Each structure stands twice: as structure tokens, then as C-alpha cells.
Coordinates of C-alpha atoms in Angstrom, one line a residue:
X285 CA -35.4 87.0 112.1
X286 CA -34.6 89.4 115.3
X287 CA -36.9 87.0 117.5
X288 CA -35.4 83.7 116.7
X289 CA -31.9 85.0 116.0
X290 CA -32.1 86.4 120.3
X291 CA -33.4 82.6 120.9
X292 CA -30.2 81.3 119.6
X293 CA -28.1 83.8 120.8
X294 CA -29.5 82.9 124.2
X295 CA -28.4 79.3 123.9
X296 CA -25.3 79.2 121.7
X297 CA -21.6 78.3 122.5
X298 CA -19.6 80.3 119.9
X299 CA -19.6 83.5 118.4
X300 CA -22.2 85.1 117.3
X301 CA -20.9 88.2 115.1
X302 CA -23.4 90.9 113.3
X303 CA -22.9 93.5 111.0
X304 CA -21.0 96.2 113.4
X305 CA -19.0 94.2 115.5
X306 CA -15.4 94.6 115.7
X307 CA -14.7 91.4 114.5
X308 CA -17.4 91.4 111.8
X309 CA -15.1 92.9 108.1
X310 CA -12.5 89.8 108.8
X311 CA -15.3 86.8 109.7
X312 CA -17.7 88.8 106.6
X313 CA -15.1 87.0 104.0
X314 CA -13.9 84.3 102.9
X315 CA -10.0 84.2 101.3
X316 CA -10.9 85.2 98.1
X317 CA -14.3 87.0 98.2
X318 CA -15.7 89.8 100.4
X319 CA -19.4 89.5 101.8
X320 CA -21.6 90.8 103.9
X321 CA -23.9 88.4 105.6
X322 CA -26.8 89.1 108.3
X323 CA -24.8 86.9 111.0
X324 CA -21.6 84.9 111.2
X325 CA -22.0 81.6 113.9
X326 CA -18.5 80.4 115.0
X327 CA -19.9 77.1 116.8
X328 CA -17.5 75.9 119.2
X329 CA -19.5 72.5 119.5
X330 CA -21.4 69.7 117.3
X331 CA -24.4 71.3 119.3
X332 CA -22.8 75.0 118.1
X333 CA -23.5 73.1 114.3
X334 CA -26.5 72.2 115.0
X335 CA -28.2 74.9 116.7
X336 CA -26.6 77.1 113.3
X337 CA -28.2 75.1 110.9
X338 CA -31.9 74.7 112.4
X339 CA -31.5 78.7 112.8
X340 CA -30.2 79.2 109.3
X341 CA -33.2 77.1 107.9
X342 CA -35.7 79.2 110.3
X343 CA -34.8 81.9 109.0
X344 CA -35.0 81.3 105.6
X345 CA -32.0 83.3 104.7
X346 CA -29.1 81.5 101.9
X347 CA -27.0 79.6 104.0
X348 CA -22.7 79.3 103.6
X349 CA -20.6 77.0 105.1
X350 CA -17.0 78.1 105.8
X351 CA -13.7 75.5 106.7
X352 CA -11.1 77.5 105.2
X353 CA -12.4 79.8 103.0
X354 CA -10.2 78.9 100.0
X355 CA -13.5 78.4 97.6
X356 CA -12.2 80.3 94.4
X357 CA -16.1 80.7 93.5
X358 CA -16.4 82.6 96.8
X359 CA -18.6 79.3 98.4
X360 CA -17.5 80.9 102.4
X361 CA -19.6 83.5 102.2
X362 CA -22.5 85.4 101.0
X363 CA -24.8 89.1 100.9
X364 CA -27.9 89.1 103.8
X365 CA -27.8 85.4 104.5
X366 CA -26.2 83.0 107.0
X367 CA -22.7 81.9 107.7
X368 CA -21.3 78.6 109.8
X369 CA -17.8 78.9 110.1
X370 CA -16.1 75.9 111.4
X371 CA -13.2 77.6 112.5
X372 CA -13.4 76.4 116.0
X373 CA -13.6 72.9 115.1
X374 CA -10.1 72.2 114.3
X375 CA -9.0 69.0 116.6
X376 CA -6.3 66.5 114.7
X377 CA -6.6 63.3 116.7
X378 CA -5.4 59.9 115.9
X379 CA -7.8 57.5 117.0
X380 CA -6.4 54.3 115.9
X381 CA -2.8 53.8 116.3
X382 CA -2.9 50.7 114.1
X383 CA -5.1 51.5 111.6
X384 CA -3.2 55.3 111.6
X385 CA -7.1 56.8 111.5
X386 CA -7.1 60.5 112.3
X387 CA -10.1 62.6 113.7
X388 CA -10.2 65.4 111.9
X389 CA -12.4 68.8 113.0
X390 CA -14.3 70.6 110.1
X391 CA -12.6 74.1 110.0
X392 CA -9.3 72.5 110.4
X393 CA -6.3 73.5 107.9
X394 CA -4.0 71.4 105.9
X395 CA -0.9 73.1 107.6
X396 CA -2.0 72.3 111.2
X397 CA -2.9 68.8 110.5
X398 CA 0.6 68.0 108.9
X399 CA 2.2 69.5 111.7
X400 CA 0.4 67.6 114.0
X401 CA 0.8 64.6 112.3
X402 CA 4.5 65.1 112.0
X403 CA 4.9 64.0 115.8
X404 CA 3.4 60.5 114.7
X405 CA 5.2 60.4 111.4
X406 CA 2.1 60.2 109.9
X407 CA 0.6 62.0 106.9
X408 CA -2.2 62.3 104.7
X409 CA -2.8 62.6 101.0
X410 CA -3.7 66.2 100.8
X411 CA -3.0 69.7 98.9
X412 CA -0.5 71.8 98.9
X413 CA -1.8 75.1 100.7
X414 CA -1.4 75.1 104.5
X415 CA -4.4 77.2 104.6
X416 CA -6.9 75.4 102.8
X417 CA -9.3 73.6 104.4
X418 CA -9.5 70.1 105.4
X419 CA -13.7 69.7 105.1
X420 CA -13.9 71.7 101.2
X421 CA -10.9 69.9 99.4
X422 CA -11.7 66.6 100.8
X423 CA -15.2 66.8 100.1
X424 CA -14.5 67.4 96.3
X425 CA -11.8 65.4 95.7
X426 CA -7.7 66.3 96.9
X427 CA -5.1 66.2 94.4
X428 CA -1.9 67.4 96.2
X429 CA 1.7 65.9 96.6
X430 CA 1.1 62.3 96.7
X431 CA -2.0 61.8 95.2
X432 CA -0.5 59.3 92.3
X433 CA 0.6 57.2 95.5
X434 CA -1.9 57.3 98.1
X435 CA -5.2 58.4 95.8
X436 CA -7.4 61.8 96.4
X437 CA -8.3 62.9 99.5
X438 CA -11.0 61.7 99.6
X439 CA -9.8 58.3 98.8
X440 CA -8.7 58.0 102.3
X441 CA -11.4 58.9 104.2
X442 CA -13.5 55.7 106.1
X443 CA -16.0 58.0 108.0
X444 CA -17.4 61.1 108.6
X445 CA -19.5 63.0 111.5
X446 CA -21.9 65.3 109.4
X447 CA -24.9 67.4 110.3
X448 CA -27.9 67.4 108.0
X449 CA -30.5 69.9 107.0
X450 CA -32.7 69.1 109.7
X451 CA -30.2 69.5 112.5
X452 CA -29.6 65.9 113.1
X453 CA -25.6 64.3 113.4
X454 CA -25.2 61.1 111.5
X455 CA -22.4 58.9 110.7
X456 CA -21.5 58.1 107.2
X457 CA -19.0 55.4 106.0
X458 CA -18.9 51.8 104.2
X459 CA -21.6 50.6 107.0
X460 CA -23.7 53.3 108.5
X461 CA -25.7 55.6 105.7
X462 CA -23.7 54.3 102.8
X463 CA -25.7 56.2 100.2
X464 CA -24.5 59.3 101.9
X465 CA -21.0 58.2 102.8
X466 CA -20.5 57.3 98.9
X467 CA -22.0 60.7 98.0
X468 CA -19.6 63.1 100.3
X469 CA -17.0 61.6 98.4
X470 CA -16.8 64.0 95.4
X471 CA -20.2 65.7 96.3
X472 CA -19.0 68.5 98.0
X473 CA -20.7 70.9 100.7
X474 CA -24.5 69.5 98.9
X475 CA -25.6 67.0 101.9
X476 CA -24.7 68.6 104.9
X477 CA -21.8 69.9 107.1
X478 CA -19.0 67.7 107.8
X479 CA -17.6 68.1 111.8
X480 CA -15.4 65.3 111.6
X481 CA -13.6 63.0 108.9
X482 CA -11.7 60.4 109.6
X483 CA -8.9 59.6 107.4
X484 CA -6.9 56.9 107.0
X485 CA -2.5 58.3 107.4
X486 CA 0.3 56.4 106.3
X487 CA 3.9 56.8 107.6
X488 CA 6.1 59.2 106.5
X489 CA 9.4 59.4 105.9
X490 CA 11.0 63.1 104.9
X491 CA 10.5 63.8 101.2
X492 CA 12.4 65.1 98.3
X493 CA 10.5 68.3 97.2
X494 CA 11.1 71.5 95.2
X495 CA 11.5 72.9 91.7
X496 CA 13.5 72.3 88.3
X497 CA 13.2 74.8 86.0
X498 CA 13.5 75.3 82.2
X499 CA 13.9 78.0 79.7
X500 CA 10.7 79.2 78.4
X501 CA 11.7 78.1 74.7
X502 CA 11.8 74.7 75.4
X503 CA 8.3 74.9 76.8
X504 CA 6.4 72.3 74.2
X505 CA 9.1 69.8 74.6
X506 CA 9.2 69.3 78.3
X507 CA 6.5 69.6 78.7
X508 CA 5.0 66.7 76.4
X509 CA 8.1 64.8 77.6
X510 CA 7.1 65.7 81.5
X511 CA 3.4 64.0 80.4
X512 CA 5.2 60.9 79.0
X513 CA 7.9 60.3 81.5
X514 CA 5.0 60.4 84.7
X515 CA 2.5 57.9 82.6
X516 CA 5.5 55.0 83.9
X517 CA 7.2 57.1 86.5
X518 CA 6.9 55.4 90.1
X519 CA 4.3 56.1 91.9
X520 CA 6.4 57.7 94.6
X521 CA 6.6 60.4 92.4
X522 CA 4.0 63.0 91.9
X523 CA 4.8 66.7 90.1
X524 CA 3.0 69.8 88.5
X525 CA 4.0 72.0 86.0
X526 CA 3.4 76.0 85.6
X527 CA 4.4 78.0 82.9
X528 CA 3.6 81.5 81.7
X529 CA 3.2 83.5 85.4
X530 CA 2.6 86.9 84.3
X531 CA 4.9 87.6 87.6
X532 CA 7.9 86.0 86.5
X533 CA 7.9 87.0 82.4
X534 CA 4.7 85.9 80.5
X535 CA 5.4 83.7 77.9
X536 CA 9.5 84.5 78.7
X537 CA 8.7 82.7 82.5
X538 CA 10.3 79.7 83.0
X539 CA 8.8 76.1 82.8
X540 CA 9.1 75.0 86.4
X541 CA 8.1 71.4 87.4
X542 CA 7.4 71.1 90.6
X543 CA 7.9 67.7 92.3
X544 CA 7.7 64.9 94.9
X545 CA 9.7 62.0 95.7
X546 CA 8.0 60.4 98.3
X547 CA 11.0 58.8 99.8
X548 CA 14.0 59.8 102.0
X549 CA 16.6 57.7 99.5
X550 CA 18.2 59.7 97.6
X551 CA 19.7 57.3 94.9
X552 CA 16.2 56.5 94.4
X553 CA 14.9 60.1 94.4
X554 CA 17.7 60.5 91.5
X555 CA 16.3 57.5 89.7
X556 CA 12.9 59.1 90.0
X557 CA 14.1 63.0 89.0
X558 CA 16.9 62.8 86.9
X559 CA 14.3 61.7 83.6
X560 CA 12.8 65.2 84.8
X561 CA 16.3 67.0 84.5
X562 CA 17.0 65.4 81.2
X563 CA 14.4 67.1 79.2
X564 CA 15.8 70.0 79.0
X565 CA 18.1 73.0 79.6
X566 CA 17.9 73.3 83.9
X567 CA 18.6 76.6 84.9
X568 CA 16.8 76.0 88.5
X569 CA 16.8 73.0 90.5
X570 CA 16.6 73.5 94.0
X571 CA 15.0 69.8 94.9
X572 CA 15.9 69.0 98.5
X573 CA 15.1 66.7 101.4
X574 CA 12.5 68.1 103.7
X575 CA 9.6 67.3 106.4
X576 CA 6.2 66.8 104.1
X577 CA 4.6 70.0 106.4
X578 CA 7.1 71.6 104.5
X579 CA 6.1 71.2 101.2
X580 CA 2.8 72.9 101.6
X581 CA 2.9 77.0 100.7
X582 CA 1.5 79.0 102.8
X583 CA -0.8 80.7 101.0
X584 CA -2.3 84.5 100.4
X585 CA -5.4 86.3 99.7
X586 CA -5.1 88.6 97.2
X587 CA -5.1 92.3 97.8
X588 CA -8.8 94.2 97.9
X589 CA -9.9 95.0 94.3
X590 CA -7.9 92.1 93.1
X591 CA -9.8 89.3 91.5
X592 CA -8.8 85.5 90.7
X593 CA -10.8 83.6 88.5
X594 CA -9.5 79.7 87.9
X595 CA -10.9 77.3 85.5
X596 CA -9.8 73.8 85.2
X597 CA -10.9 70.3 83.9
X598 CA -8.9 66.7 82.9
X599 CA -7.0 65.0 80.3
X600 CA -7.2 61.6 79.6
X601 CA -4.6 59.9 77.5
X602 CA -5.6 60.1 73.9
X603 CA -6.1 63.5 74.8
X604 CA -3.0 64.7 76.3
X605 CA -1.0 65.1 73.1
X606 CA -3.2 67.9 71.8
X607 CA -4.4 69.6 75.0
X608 CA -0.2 70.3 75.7
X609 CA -0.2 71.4 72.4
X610 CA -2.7 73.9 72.7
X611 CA -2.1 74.8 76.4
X612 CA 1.7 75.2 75.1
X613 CA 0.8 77.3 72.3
X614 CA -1.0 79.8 75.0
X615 CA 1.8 80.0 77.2
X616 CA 4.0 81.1 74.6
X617 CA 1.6 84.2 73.4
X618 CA 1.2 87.6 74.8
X619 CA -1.7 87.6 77.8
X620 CA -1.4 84.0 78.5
X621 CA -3.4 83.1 81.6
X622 CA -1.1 81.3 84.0
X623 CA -1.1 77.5 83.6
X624 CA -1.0 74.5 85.4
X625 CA -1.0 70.9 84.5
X626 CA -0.9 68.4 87.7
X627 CA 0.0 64.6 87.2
X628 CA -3.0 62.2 88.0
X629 CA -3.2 58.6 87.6
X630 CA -2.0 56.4 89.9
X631 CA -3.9 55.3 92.6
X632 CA -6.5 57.5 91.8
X633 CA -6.8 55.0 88.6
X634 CA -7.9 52.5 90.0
X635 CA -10.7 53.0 92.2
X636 CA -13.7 52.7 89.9
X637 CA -15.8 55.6 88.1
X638 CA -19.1 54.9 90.2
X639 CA -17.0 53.9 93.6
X640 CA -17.5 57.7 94.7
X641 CA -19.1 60.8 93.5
X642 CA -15.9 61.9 92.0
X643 CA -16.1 60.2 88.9
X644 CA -13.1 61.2 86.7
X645 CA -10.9 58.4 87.6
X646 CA -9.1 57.6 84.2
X647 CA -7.8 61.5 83.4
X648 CA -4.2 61.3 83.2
X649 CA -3.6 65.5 83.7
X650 CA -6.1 68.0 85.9
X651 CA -4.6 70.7 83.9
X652 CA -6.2 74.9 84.9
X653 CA -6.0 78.6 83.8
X654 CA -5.6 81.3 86.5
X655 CA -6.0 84.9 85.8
X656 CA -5.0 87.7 88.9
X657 CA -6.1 91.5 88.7
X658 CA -8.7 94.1 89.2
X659 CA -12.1 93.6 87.6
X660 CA -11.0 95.7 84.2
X661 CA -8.4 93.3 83.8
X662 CA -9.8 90.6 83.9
X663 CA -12.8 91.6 82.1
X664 CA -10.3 92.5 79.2
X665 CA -8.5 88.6 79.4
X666 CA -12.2 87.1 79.3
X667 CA -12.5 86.7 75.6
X668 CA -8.9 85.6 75.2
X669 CA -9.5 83.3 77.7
X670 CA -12.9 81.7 76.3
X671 CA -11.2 81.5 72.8
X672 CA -8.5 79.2 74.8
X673 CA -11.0 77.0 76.3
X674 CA -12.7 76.6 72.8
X675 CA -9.8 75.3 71.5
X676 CA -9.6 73.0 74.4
X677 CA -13.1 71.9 74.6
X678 CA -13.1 68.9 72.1
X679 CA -10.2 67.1 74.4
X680 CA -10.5 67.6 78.0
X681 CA -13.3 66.5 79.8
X682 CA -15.4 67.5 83.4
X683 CA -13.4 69.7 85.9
X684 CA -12.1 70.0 89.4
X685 CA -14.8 71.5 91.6
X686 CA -11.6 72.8 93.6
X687 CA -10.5 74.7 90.9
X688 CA -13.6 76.6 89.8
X689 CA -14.0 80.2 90.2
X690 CA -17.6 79.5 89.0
X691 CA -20.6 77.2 89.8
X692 CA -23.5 77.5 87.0
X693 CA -25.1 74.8 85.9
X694 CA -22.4 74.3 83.0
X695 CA -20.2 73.8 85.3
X696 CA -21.7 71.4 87.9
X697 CA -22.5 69.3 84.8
X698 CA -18.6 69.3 84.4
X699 CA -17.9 68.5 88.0
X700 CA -20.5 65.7 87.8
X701 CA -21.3 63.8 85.0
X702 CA -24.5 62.5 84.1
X703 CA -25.1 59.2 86.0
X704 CA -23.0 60.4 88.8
X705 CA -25.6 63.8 88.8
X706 CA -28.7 61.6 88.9
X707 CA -27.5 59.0 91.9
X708 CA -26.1 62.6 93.8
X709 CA -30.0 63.9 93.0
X710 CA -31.6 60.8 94.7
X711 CA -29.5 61.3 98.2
X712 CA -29.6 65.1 98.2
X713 CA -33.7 64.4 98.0
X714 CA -33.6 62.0 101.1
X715 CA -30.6 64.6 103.5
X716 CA -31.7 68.2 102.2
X717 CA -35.2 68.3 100.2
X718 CA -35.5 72.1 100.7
X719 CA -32.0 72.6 99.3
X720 CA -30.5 74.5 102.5
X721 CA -27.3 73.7 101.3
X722 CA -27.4 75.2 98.2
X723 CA -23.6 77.3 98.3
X724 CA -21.8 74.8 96.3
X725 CA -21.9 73.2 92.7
X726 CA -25.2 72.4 93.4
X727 CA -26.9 69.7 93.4
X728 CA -30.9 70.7 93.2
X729 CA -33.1 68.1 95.0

């Protein structure tokens, strides 16, 4: 490793940071997980890429790929192995002014790009963190503030620049390597490392964004009226609901629906809300019109010793009824996880399962549990929250690789189901036989 680890330091245009270094406890970890890998490469370049992954397969060392470090099963890092972090491949360019197609580095953040793409009055069907990465959310899917309008993520991208297992750079998209164009799409980090997606924007106007809140009593009610109301809502409308935050009461927390009218009329934003408002006693609602880089959060990593461990998966509609019953029966007990139920459909309904890797296209609600603490805690929640997820296994289906704290083979069989897994095996074979990129919900070759 020493021997060829001084040829590419020799040759390589980023950083290059070892155990000792100055710089080495921040670039060692991701957001959420510490590490401690034998090297961190910061490419500045394609070539950067390149020269990283032809080192990283030299060297036989385990191999993590880093855009924003957001992974909640730690994906950005790793013990004794390799890490690429993209960081320094962050451009945001639009490319076609009539198309709106932006150029989008690897290791670029949601924030950046929507501030960017403010100046064009552009924007892009994305999350809701400014620090989460571009490259990991779109790779596995994207449900964030006007995803029932505009589709995932992912649903927007037409190309992408992606370096393979043997150091090559390839295009991917409808015409050029199809297989693996189809395949990013939902596949996450499994085929190779993405430098550059191009996404299709739409113009933006300012949007009507923010928070009604309920009493915590009237939690079952909204809530199965919230599910009802977006199943004909506008499109222009997306929204989330969280209940039982351990921070703000437990199972006294409000119910707080989050929401976006993606519009800058306000009669019509009260056409779209005020169905919202009428389900139940507000005691918050502090909806407003604002610039859509300002509806993302900002984002924190959790103190050291603190832990967050997320598990999610989807609804369809006959389910719904019964998974808000049992996720509103948790929120109402003592040592409720925290719970989230995001409004799909949409757009995202009617691309077809087998158009992309991401294959749950008729779920109605991605719905997850969060727990936050220090290992003890959560060790003590683990069998509350297993009995939970019995209950709920007989109605929801897969999950959302984005919202995974953990990446066993139960859980990959979620994220992918079985046709979806065996097309996903046949173009990881042909990009990454050895399995280099193997940090991820993994597909095996």
C-alpha cells in the first residue's frame, strides 16, 4: 500500500489526507458516523476520480464514496479502507438555457445548488436538507418539497458523467449506456461514482412554505384526514407530517404538517391549505411566502456519542388506513420513536415500476421512525421499536434507501424488489465484477 499510495500521491490534484494530519478527525467522518480510514482523496478533477478509484482497487482496501455525507447507515466512510470525497466537485452550471438542464458536480449540496439556481429562477425537485448531497439522494430516489409535482429526483435527471470500477468515465442517459443510465436511477452508489448529473430545472416562482400545527389529541384524525385530503389535492401541493418528537413532548408534541404550495398566488395557496387547516384545532400556522432555497433546513450532525438510527418503507392505498392507525397508536404511547409520513403520488405515479431502478412507484405515503440518543438508549428503544415494525409489516411495503440507518441483505431486498434486484445484478456484473463499490445497499455481482 505505502508504494503505490507515494505513486499517486506523486501524481494527484487534491488532497491527500492520512491518519495524523491536521485536517484528518473532520475529513475521517461522515455527518452521522465517525471513521477512521487509511487515506482520504479530495480529487479536485475527473482525473482526481479516477486516479482514486484505480488506487482504491490496487490496494484492495473497502472503498467509500462521500458527496455529502448525510448516509444515516454511515455509507461516507469506513475503518482501514479508502475514501473519495467529492467535495471539490461542486460546480452548478446551466447548460441549456432552453431545456433549463443543469451541470451538476458530485460533492455538491442541495443548498448551494438552490441558491445558485435562484439567479435563473430555476429549481429542481430535491430534498429538504441544504446539506445533503446532490450525487446520494438522487441516486436513490429524492422525495423532497415538490416531488408530487415534478417526480423524484431522480425523475429529472437525462445524463450523468460517472467513473467505473476500472477507472474509465462514461456517459449514461436514454442513448449512450442505457442499461446503466436506467440503473443509477434508484441503484444508488452500486455502479460507480457519479461526477456530474444533469438535471432537468423548471421555473420557479416563490413558494408558500411552513408549518400548521395540531394538538396532540387530535393526532388519529388529522392525520387520516391529511392522507385523504392529498390523495386529490393539487399537485402543486406537497406536505409531511411529524408527530411524537421526543424534543417537543412525546406523545403530548404537536401534529405539525409541514407543507408546500408550489405557487406564488395566494388565493390559490388558500384553496390548496385551508382543507389542511380544517382538520383540526390549529394552534401553529406560520405558512408564508418565501424563495424555494428557503425552504430547505439546514441541517446538523448530532453531537459525539449520539446515535440516529432511521427506518422507513411505503404505503400504498389499501394500506394507508391501517398503517395511520398503527403509526398513530405509537405516537400516542410513552417512548414513541419520532415519526414521519411524507405525501407521494403524483408524478412519481406515473412513471412505470420497471422505467428505473426505483421501483415503488404506486406507494401513496414513504412513511419512517427516527430514534436520537447515546448507544444505551437506543439499545433500550430497540425492542419497542421492532414490536412497532411488526405490527406494520403486513401493510407497508420496500423502503427508502435514503432513509435507512442499515444495509443487510433484508434491507436491500426492501430497497429493491425482486425483478428490479436481478436486472440491477446483470449491469453491476458488466460495470463492477469485483464489487469495488460495495458501501451501499449492495448490490453483489
Amino acid at each position: 500500500m505505502s508504494s503505490s499510495l507515494e505513486t499517486l500521491r506523486r501524481g494527484f490534484d487534491g488532497d491527500l489526507i492520512e491518519p495524523g494530519a491536521a485536517e484528518y478527525e473532520a475529513a475521517s467522518r461522515s455527518v452521522l458516523t465517525a471513521g477512521s480510514p487509511a487515506v482520504v482523496l479530495r480529487p479536485a478533477s475527473v482525473a482526481g476520480v479516477q486516479a482514486g478509484v484505480r488506487y482504491a482497487a490496487g490496494s484492495g482496501l473497502v472503498l467509500s464514496v462521500r458527496g455529502g455525507g448525510h448516509a444515516f447507515a454511515g455509507f461516507g466512510t469506513n475503518a482501514g479502507g479508502v475514501v473519495i470525497d467529492l467535495g471539490g466537485l461542486a460546480t452548478v452550471e446551466v447548460v441549456d438555457k432552453e431545456r433549463h438542464v443543469v451541470r451538476i458536480g458530485g460533492g455538491a449540496t442541495w443548498g448551494h445548488v438552490a441558491n445558485v439556481l435562484s439567479a435563473h429562477g430555476l429549481s429542481i425537485s430535491s430534498g429538504d436538507t441544504k446539506s445533503v448531497g446532490v450525487g446520494g439522494l438522487t441516486l436513490s430516489g429524492g422525495i423532497g418539497w415538490k416531488v408530487r409535482k415534478y417526480g423524484l429526483t431522480l425523475d429529472n435527471l437525462v445524463a450523468a458523467e460517472v467513473v467505473t470500477a476500472d477507472g474509465s468515465v462514461v456517459r449514461a442517459s436514454e442513448e449512450e449506456n442505457a442499461d446503466l443510465f436506467w440503473a443509477l436511477r434508484g441503484g444508488g452508489g452500486n455502479f460507480g461514482i457519479v461526477t456530474a448529473f444533469d438535471l432537468v430545472a423548471h421555473p420557479t416562482t416563490d413558494v408558500f412554505h411552513g408549518k400548521i400545527a395540531f394538538p396532540a389529541t387530535e393526532l388519529a384524525t388529522v392525520l387520516q384526514g391529511w392522507a385523504d385530503y392529498l390523495r386529490t389535492a393539487t399537485e402543486d401541493l406537497t406536505s409531511t407530517v411529524t408527530f411524537a418528537n421526543p424534543f417537543t413532548g412525546g406523545p403530548d408534541a404537536p401534529v405539525e404538517i409541514l407543507v408546500v404550495f408550489d405557487g406564488d398566488d395566494p388565493d390559490l395557496a388558500a384553496q390548496a391549505l385551508d382543507p389542511i387547516r380544517r382538520l383540526g384545532t390549529v394552534i401553529a400556522d406560520d405558512v408564508a411566502l418565501k424563495p424555494v432555497a428557503e425552504t430547505l433546513e439546514a441541517g446538523m450532525a448530532p453531537p459525539p456519542g449520539i446515535e440516529v438510527v432511521t427506518r422507513s418503507a411505503f404505503a400504498d392505498k389499501d394500506a394507508v388506513p391501517d398503517v395511520l392507525r398503527i403509526l398513530a397508536e405509537t405516537g400516542a404511547s410513552e417512548r414513541s420513536p419520532i415519526i414521519a409520513v411524507r405525501s407521494v403520488g403524483g408524478a412519481v405515479a406515473r412513471v412505470a415500476a420497471d422505467a428505473t431502478a426505483y421501483a415503488h412507484r404506486q406507494a401513496e405515503l414513504m412513511f419512517a421512525t427516527t430514534v436520537i440518543g447515546p448507544p444505551p438508549a437506543i439499545a433500550a428503544a430497540r425492542p419497542g421499536l421492532d414490536g412497532v415494525w411488526s405490527r406494520l409489516a403486513p401493510h407497508a411495503t420496500g423502503a427508502y434507501a435514503n432513509f435507512l440507518s442499515s444495509a443487510d441483505d433484508e434491507d436491500t431486498a426492501a430497497v429493491y424488489p425482486t425483478a428490479t434486484y436481478e436486472r440491477l445484478v446483470t449491469v453491476k456484473h458488466q460495470y463492477d465484477p469485483a464489487n469495488l463499490f460495495s458501501q451501499n445497499h449492495n448490490v453483489r455481482p
